[in-house]
Short mmCIF file of C-alpha atoms and ligand atoms in Angstrom, two decimals:
data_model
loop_
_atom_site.label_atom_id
_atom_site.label_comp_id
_atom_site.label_asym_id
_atom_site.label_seq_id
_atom_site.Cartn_x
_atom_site.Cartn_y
_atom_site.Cartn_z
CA UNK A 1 0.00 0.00 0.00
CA UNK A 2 1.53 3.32 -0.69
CA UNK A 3 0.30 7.12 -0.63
CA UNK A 4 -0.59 9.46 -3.88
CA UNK A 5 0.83 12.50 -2.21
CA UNK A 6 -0.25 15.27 -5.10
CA UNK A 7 -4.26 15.82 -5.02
CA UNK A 8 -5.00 14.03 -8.04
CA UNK A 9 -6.52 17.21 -9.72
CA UNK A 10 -4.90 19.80 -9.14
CA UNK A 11 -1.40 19.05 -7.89
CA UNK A 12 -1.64 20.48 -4.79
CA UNK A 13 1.00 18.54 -2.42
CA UNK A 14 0.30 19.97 1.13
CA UNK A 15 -1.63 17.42 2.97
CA UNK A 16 -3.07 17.47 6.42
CA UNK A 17 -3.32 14.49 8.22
CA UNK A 18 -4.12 15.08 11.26
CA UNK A 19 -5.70 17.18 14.07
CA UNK A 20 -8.78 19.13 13.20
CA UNK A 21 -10.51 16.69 10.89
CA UNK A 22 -13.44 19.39 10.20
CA UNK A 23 -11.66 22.88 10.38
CA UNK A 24 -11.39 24.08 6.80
CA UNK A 25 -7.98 24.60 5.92
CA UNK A 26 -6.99 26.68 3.08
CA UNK A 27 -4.72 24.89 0.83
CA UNK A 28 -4.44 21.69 1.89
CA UNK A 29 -5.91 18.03 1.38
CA UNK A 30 -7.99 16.79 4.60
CA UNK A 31 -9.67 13.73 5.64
CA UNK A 32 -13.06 13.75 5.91
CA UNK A 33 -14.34 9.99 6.54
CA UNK A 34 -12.51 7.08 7.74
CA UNK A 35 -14.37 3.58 6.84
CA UNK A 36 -11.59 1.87 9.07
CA UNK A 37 -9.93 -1.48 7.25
CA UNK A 38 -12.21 -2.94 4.06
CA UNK A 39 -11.31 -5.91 1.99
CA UNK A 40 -10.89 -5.33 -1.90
CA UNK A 41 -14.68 -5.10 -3.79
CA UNK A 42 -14.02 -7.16 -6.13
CA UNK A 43 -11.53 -9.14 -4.97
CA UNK A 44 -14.65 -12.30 -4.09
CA UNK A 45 -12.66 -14.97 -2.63
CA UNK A 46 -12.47 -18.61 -3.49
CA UNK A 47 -13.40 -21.61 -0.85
CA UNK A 48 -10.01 -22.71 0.45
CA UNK A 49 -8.09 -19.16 -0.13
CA UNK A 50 -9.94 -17.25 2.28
CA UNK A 51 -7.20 -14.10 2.61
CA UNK A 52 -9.25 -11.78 4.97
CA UNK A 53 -6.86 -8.72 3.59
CA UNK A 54 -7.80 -5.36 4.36
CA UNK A 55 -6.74 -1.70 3.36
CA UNK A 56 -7.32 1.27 4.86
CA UNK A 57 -10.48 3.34 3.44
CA UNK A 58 -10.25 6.92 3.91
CA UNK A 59 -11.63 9.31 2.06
CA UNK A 60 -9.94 13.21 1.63
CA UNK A 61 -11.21 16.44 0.50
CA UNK A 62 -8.73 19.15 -1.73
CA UNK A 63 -9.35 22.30 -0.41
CA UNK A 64 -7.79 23.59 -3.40
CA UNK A 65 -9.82 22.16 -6.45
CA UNK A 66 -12.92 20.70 -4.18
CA UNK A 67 -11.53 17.23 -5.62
CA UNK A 68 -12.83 14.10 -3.38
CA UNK A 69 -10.53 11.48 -3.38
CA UNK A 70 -8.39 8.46 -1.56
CA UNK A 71 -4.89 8.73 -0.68
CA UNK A 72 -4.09 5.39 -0.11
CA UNK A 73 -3.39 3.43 -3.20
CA UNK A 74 -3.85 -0.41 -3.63
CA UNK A 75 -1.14 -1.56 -5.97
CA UNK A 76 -2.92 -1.87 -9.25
CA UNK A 77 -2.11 -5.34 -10.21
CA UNK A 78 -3.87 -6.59 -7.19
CA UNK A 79 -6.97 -5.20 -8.64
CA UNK A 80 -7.12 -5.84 -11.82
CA UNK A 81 -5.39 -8.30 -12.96
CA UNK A 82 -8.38 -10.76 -12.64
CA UNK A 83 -11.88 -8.77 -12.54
CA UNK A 84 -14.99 -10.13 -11.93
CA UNK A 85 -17.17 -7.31 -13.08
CA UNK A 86 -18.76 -7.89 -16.41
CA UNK A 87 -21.02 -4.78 -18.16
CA UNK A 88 -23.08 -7.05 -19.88
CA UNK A 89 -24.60 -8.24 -16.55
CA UNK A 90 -27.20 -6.49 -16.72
CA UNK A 91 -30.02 -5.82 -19.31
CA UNK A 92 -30.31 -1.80 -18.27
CA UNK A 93 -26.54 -1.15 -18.77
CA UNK A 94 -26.33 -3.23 -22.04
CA UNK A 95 -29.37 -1.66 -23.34
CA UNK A 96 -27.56 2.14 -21.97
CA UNK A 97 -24.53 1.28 -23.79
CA UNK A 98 -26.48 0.66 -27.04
CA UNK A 99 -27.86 4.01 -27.17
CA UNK A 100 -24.31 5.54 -26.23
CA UNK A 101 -23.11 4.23 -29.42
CA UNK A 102 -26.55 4.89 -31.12
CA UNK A 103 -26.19 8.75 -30.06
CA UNK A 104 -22.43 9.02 -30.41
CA UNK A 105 -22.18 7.56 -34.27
CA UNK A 106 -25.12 9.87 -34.93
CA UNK A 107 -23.50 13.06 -33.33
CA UNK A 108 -20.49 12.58 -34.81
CA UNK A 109 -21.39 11.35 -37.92
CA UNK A 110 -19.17 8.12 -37.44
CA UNK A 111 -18.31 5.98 -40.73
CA UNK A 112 -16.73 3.18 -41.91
CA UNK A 113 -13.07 5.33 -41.68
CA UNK A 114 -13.64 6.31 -38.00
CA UNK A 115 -12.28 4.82 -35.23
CA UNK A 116 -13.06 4.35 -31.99
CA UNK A 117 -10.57 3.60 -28.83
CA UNK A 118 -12.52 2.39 -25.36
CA UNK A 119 -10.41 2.66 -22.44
CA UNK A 120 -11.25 -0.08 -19.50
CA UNK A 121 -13.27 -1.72 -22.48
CA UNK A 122 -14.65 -4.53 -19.84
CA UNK A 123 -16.09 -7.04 -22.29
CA UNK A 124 -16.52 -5.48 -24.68
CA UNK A 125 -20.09 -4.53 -24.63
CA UNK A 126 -19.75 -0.71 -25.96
CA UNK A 127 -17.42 -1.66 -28.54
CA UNK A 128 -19.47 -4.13 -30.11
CA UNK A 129 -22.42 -1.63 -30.00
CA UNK A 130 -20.53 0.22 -32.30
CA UNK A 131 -19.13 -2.69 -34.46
CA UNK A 132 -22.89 -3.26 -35.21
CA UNK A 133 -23.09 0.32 -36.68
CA UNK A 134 -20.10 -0.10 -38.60
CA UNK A 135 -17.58 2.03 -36.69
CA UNK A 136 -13.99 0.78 -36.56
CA UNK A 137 -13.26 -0.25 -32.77
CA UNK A 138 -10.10 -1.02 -30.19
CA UNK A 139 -10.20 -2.16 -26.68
CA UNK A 140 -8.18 -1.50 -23.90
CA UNK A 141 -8.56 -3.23 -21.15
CA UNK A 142 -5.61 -4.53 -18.70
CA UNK A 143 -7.54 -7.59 -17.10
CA UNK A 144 -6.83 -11.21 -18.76
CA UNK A 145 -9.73 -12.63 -18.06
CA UNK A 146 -12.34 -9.63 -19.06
CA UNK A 147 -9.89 -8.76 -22.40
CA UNK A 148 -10.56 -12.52 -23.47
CA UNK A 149 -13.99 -12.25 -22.87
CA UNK A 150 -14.24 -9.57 -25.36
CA UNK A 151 -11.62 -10.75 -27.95
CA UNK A 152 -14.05 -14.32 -28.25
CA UNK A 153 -16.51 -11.86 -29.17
CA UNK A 154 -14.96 -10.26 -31.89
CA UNK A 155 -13.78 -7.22 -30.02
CA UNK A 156 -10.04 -6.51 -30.82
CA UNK A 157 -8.16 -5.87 -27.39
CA UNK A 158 -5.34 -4.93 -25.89
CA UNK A 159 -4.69 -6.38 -22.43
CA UNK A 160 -2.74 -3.23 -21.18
CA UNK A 161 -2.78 -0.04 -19.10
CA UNK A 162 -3.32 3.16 -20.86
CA UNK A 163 -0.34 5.12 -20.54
CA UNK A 164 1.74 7.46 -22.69
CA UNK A 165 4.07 4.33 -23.73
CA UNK A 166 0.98 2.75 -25.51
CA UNK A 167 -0.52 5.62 -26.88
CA UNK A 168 2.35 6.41 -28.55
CA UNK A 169 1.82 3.37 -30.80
CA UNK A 170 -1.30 3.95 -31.66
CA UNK A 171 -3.09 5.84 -34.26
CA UNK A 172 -4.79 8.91 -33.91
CA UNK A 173 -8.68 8.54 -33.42
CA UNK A 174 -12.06 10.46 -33.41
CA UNK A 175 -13.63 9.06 -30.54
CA UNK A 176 -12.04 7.73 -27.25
CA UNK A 177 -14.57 6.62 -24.71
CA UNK A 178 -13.66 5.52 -21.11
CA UNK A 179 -16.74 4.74 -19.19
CA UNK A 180 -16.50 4.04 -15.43
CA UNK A 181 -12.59 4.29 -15.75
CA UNK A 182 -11.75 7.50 -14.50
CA UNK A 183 -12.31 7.22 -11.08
CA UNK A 184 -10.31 4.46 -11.01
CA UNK A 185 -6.79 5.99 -11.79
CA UNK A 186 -4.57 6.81 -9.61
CA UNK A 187 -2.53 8.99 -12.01
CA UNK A 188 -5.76 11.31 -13.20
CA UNK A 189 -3.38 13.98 -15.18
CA UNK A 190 -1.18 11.33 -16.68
CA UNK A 191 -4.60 9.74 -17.63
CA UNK A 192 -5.91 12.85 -19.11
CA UNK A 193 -2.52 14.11 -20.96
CA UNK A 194 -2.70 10.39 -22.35
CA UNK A 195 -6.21 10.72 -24.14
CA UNK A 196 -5.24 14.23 -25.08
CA UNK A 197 -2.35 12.66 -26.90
CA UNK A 198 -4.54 9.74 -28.71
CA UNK A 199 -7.38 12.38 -29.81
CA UNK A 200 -7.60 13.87 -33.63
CA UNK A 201 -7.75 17.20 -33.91
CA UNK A 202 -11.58 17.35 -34.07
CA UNK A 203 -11.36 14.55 -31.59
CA UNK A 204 -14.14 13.59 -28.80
CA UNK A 205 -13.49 12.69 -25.16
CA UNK A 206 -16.23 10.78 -24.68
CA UNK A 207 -16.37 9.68 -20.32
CA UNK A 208 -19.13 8.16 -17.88
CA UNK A 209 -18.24 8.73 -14.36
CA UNK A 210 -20.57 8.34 -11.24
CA UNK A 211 -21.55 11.71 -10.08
CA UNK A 212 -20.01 12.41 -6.04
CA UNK A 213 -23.65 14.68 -5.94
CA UNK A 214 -25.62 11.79 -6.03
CA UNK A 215 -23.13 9.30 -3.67
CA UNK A 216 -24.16 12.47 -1.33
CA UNK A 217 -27.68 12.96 -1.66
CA UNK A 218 -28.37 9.06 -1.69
CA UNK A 219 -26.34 8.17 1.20
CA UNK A 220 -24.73 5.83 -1.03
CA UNK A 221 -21.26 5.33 1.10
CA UNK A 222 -20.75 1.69 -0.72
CA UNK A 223 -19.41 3.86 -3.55
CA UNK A 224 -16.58 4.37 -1.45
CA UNK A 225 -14.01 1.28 -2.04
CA UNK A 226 -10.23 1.16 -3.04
CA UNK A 227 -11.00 0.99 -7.05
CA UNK A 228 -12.50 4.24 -6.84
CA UNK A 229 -9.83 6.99 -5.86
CA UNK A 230 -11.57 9.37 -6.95
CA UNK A 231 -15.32 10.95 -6.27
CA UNK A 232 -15.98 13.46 -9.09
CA UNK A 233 -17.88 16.77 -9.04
CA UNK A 234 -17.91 19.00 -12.16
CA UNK A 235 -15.75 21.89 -10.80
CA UNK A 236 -12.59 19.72 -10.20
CA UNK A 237 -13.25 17.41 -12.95
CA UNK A 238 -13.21 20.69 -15.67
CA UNK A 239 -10.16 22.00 -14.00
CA UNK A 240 -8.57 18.44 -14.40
CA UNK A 241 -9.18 18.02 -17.95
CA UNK A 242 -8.56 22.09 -18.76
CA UNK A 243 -4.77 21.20 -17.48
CA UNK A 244 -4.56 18.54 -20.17
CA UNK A 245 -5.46 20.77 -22.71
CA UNK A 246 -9.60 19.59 -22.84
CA UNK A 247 -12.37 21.25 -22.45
CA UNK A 248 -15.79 20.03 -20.81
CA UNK A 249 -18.08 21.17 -23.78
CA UNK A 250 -21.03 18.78 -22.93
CA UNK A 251 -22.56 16.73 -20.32
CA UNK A 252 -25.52 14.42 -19.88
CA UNK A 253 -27.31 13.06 -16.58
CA UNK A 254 -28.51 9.30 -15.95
CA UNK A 255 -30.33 9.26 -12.72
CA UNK A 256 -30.43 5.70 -12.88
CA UNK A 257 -26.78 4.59 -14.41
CA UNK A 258 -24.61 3.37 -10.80
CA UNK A 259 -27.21 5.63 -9.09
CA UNK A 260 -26.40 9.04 -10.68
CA UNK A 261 -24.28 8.87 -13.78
CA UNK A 262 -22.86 12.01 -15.67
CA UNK A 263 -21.74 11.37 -19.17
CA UNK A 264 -19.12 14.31 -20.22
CA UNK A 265 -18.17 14.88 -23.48
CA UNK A 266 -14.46 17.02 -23.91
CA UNK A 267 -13.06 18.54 -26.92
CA UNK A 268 -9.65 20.53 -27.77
CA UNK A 269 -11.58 23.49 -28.14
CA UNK A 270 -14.45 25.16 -26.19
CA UNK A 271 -16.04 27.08 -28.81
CA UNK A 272 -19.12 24.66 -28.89
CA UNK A 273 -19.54 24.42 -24.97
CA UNK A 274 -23.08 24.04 -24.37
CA UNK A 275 -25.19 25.33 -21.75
CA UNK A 276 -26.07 22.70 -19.77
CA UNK A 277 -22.52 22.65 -18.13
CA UNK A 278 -23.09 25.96 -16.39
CA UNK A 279 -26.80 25.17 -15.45
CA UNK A 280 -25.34 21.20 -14.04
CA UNK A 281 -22.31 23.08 -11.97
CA UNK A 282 -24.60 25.83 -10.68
CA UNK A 283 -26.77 23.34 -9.94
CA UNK A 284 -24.27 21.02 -7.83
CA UNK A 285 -22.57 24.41 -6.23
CA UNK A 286 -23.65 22.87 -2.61
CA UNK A 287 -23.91 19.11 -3.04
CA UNK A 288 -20.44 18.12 -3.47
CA UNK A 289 -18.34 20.97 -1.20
CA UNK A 290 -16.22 20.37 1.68
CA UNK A 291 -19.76 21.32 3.94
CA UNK A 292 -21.92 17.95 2.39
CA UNK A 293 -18.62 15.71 2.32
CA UNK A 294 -18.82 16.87 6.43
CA UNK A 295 -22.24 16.09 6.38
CA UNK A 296 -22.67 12.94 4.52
CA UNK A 297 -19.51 11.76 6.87
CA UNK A 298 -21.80 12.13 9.89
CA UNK A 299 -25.04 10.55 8.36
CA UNK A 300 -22.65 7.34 7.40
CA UNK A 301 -22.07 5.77 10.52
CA UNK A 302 -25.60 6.38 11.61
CA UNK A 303 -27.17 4.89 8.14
CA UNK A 304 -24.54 1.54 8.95
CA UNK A 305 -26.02 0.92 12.33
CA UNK A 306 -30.07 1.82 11.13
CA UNK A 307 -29.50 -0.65 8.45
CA UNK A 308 -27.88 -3.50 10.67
CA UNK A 309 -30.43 -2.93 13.34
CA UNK A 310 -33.27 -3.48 10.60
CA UNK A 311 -31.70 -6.78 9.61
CA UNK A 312 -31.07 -7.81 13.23
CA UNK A 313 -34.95 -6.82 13.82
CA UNK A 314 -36.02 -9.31 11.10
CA UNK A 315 -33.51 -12.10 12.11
CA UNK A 316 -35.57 -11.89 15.82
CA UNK A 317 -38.48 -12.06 14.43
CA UNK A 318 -37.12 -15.37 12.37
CA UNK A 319 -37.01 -14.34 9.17
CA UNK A 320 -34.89 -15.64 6.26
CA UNK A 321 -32.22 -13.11 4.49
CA UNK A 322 -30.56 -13.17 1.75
CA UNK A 323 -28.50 -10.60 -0.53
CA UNK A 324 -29.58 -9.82 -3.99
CA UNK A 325 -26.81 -9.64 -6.21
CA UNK A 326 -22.75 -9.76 -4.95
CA UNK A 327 -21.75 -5.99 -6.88
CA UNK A 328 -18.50 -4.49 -5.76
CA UNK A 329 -20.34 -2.38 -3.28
CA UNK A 330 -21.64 -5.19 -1.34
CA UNK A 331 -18.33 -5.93 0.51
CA UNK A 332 -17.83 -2.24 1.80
CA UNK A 333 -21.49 -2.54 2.48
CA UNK A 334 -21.38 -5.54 4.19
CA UNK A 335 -18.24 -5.02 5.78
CA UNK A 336 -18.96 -1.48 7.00
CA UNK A 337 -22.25 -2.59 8.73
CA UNK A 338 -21.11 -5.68 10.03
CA UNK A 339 -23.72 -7.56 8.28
CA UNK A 340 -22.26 -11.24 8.05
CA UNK A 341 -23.30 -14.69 7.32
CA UNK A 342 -25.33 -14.65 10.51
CA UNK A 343 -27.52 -12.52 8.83
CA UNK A 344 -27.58 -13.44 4.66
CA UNK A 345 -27.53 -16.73 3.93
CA UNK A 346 -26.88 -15.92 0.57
CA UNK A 347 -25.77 -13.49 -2.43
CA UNK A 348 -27.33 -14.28 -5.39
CA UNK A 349 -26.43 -13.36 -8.42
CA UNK A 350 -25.99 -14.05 -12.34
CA UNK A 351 -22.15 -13.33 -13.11
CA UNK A 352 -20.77 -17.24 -13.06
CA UNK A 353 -17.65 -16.00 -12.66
CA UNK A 354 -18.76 -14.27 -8.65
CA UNK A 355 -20.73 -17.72 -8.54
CA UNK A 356 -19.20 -20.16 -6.23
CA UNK A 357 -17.06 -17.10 -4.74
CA UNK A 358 -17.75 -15.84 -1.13
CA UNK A 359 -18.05 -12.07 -0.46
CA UNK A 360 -14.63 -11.30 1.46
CA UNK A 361 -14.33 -10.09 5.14
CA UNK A 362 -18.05 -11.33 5.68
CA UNK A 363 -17.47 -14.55 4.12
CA UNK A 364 -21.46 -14.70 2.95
CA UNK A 365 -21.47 -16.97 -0.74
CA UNK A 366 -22.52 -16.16 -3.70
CA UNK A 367 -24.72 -18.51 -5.34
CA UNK A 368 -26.65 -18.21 -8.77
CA UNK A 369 -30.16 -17.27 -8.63
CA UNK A 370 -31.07 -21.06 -9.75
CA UNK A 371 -29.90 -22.20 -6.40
CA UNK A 372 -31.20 -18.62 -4.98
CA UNK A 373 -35.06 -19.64 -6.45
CA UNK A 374 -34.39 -23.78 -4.48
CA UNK A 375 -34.24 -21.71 -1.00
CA UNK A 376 -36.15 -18.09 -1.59
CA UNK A 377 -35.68 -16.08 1.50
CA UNK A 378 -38.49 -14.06 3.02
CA UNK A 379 -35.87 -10.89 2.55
CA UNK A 380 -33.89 -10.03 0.12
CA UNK A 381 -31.35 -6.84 0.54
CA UNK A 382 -31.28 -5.35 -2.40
CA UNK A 383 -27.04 -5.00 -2.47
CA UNK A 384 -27.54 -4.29 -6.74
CA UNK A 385 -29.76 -1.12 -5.56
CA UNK A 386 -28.74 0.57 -8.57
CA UNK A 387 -30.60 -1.87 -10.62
CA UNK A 388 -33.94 -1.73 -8.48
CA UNK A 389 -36.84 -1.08 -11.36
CA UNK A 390 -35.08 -4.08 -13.51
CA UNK A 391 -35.17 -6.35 -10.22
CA UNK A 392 -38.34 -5.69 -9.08
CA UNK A 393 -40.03 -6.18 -12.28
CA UNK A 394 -37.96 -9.16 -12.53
CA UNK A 395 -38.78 -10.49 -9.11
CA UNK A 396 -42.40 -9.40 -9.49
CA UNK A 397 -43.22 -13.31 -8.84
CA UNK A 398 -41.62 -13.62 -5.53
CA UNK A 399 -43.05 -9.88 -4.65
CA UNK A 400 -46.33 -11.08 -5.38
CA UNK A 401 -45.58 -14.30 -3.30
CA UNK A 402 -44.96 -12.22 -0.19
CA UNK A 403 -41.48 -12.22 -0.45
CA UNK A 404 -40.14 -8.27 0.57
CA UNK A 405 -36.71 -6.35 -0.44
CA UNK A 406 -34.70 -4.18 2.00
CA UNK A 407 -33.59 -1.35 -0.01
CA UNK A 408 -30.92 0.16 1.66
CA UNK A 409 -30.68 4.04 0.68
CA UNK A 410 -31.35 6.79 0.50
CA UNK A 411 -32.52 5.13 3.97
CA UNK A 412 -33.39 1.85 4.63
CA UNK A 413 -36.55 0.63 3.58
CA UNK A 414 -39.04 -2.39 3.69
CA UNK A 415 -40.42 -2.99 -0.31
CA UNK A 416 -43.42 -5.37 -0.85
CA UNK A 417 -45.97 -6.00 -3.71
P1 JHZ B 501 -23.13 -3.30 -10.53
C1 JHZ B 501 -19.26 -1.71 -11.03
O1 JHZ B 501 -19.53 -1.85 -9.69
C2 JHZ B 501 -17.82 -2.01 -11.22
P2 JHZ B 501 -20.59 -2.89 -9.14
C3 JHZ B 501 -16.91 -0.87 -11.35
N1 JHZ B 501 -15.86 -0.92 -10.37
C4 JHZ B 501 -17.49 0.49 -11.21
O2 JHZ B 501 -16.78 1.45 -11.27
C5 JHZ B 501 -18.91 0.65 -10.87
O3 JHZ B 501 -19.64 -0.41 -11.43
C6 JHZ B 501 -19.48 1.98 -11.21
C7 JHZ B 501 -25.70 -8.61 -10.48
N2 JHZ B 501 -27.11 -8.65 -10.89
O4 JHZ B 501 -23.39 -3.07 -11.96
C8 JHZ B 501 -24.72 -8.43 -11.60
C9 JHZ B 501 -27.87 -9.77 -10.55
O5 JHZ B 501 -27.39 -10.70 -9.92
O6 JHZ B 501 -24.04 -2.63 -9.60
C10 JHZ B 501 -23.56 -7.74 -10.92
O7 JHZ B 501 -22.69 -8.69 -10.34
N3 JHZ B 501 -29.16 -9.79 -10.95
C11 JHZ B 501 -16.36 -0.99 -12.73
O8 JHZ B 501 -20.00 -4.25 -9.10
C12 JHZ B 501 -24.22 -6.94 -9.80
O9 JHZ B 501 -25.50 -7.51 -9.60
C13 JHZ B 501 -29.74 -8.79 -11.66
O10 JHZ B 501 -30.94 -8.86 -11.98
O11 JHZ B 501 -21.10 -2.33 -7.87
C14 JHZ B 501 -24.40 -5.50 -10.16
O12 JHZ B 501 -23.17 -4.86 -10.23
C15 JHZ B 501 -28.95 -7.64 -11.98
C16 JHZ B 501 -29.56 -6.49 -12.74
C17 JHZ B 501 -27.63 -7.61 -11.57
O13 JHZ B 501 -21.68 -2.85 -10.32
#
């Protein structure tokens, strides 16, 4: 484990550590919540290799560019190497990345001599979106087992980082896309200079990242895990990507996307910025500054033990639990609350390659939802909350059978037919 001294925005190198966790200081990187000693999100453990690792979770606050971000870095190799997150999951986010490529081919007019390069290409499910509407495509994605994935569907892939090293090899293109990637670099400016680098001159920076607004306003602290370093709001992500010569010309809002998504588009030149990025940053003036980091650090603790407490209520009263879906989230949930396998039986959950796996830290397995349908719980905690309308309509069966979710934020909350 080692420290990323330098806020990852802005450069600013004057960290405080210690004393005065809440006092504002001018100038200087601060931290604001402390989650204590997680396991790795992804990182679902096999029977017999049980590790129990843990990191440190701690989560800072520039007061120089408002950037929210950790310190702390988990060697990257150790996280994804060997991934166990696959986009095409889910019906909602392969149906979302369908129209990204729909709008994008028709906004920029892409054709047959276009190409496009997706950064952290996962399995490829963007890429082929865009195969199927003719566009020219190239992955880049640095774990094995993902990469392959894509390349046995006809995605061409590069099992690499992104760096300066590879983009040098590579030709110039008209789209670059990197979709749930940026928050998980620990080198942000190198990251940026990199696509400025690979872009044409009428280029398109084409990024999804989860919006830090909405991680406040929902309560969601489960966010908050060592992939993600940092939280992005749309004053310190512009000043990021104005230092590597881009401009934030565009942005688009998914409410429902990872529970508040904001798709930014960035271009060498500002000239066609559009007005929705003033309205969006007025609008998020308050919900992401050092004052609603302060406060969504209180509310966390409190949500952790409200949530547990629920659980523990149901347990008493002998009911059956089990966890819907094993997402990356679910082990700082989990872990943070202290919800183990004396609660949840079970995670279900489709992705055969969590299947068989056990959540680490809590140790709860993850089973498919076959086996999940042979012993139906009388509870399910929704731990995929950011999929609830496809789950509910999916689970409308057991719903109507009496069978109830625990939703867990904003606040917890009991969902029946
Ligand atoms: P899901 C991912 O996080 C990974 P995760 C990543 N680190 C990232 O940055 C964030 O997204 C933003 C399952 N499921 O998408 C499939 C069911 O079992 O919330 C998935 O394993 N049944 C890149 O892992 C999990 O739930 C279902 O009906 O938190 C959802 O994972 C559905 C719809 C899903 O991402």
């Amino acid at each position: 484990m080692s420290s990323w001294l330098p806020c990852r925005g802005c450069g600013l190198s004057e960290f405080s550590l210690g004393a005065s966790l809440w006092a504002p200081r001018h100038r200087a990187v601060v931290p604001m919540l402390n989650m204590g000693s997680l396991p790795l999100a992804n990182r679902l453990e096999n029977p017999g290799s049980i590790s129990d690792k843990a990191y440190p979770l701690v989560v800072y606050y520039c007061h120089n560019c408002a950037l929210i971000q950790l310190a702390d870095l988990v060697p990257r190799d150790e996280m994804f190497t060997e991934y166990v997150y696959l986009t095409s999951a889910s019906k909602t986010m392969m149906e979302h990345f369908d129209r990204y490529a729909e709008a994008l081919s028709n906004r920029l007019d892409l054709t047959t001599r276009d190409s496009v390069l997706d950064v952290g290409s996962n399995d490829g499910t963007l890429l082929k979106a865009f195969q199927r509407r003719g566009v020219r495509v190239l992955g880049i994605e640095p774990a094995q087992n993902v990469a392959s994935i894509a390349e046995q569907g006809g995605v061409p892939t590069l099992t690499e980082y992104f760096d300066l090293e590879l983009a040098k090899k590579l030709e110039k293109v008209r789209l670059v896309t990197a979709n749930n990637i940026m928050s998980h670099v620990g080198n942000l400016r190198g990251f940026l200079a990199t696509v400025a680098h690979v872009l044409g001159p009428d280029g398109l920076f084409v990024f999804e990242v989860p919006w830090v607004a909405d991680v406040i306003r929902n309560n969601s602290f489960d966010m908050i895990y060592h992939e993600h370093l940092t939280y992005f709001g749309l004053k310190p992500l512009a000043r990021a990507l104005r230092e590597a010569g881009l401009f934030l010309v565009d942005l688009e809002y998914y409410p429902t996307i990872h529970g508040g998504t904001l798709r930014g588009f960035a271009s060498r030149s500002s000239d066609e910025l559009s007005p929705v990025v003033r309205e969006m940053s007025t609008r998020e003036e308050k919900e992401a500054d050092f004052w609603a980091l302060k406060d969504f650090s209180e509310r966390v603790p409190k949500l952790a033990h409200q949530l547990r407490n629920m659980l523990l209520g149901l347990k008493k009263e002998g009911k059956r639990i089990a966890g819907y879906g094993a997402p990356a989230k679910a082990t700082i949930l989990l872990n943070y609350c202290n919800i183990g396998r004396n609660i949840l039986d079970y995670a279900s959950d489709t992705t055969p390659l969590k299947q068989g796996k056990s959540i680490p830290g809590v140790r709860v397995p993850v089973v498919s939802p076959q086996l999940a349908r042979t012993k139906p719980p009388d509870y399910y905690l929704l731990l995929a909350w950011n999929f609830r309308e496809e789950i509910l309509t999916k689970e409308k069966e057991f719903l109507d059978k009496g069978g109830r979710f625990v939703v867990p934020f904003p606040n917890p909350e009991v969902v029946d037919s």
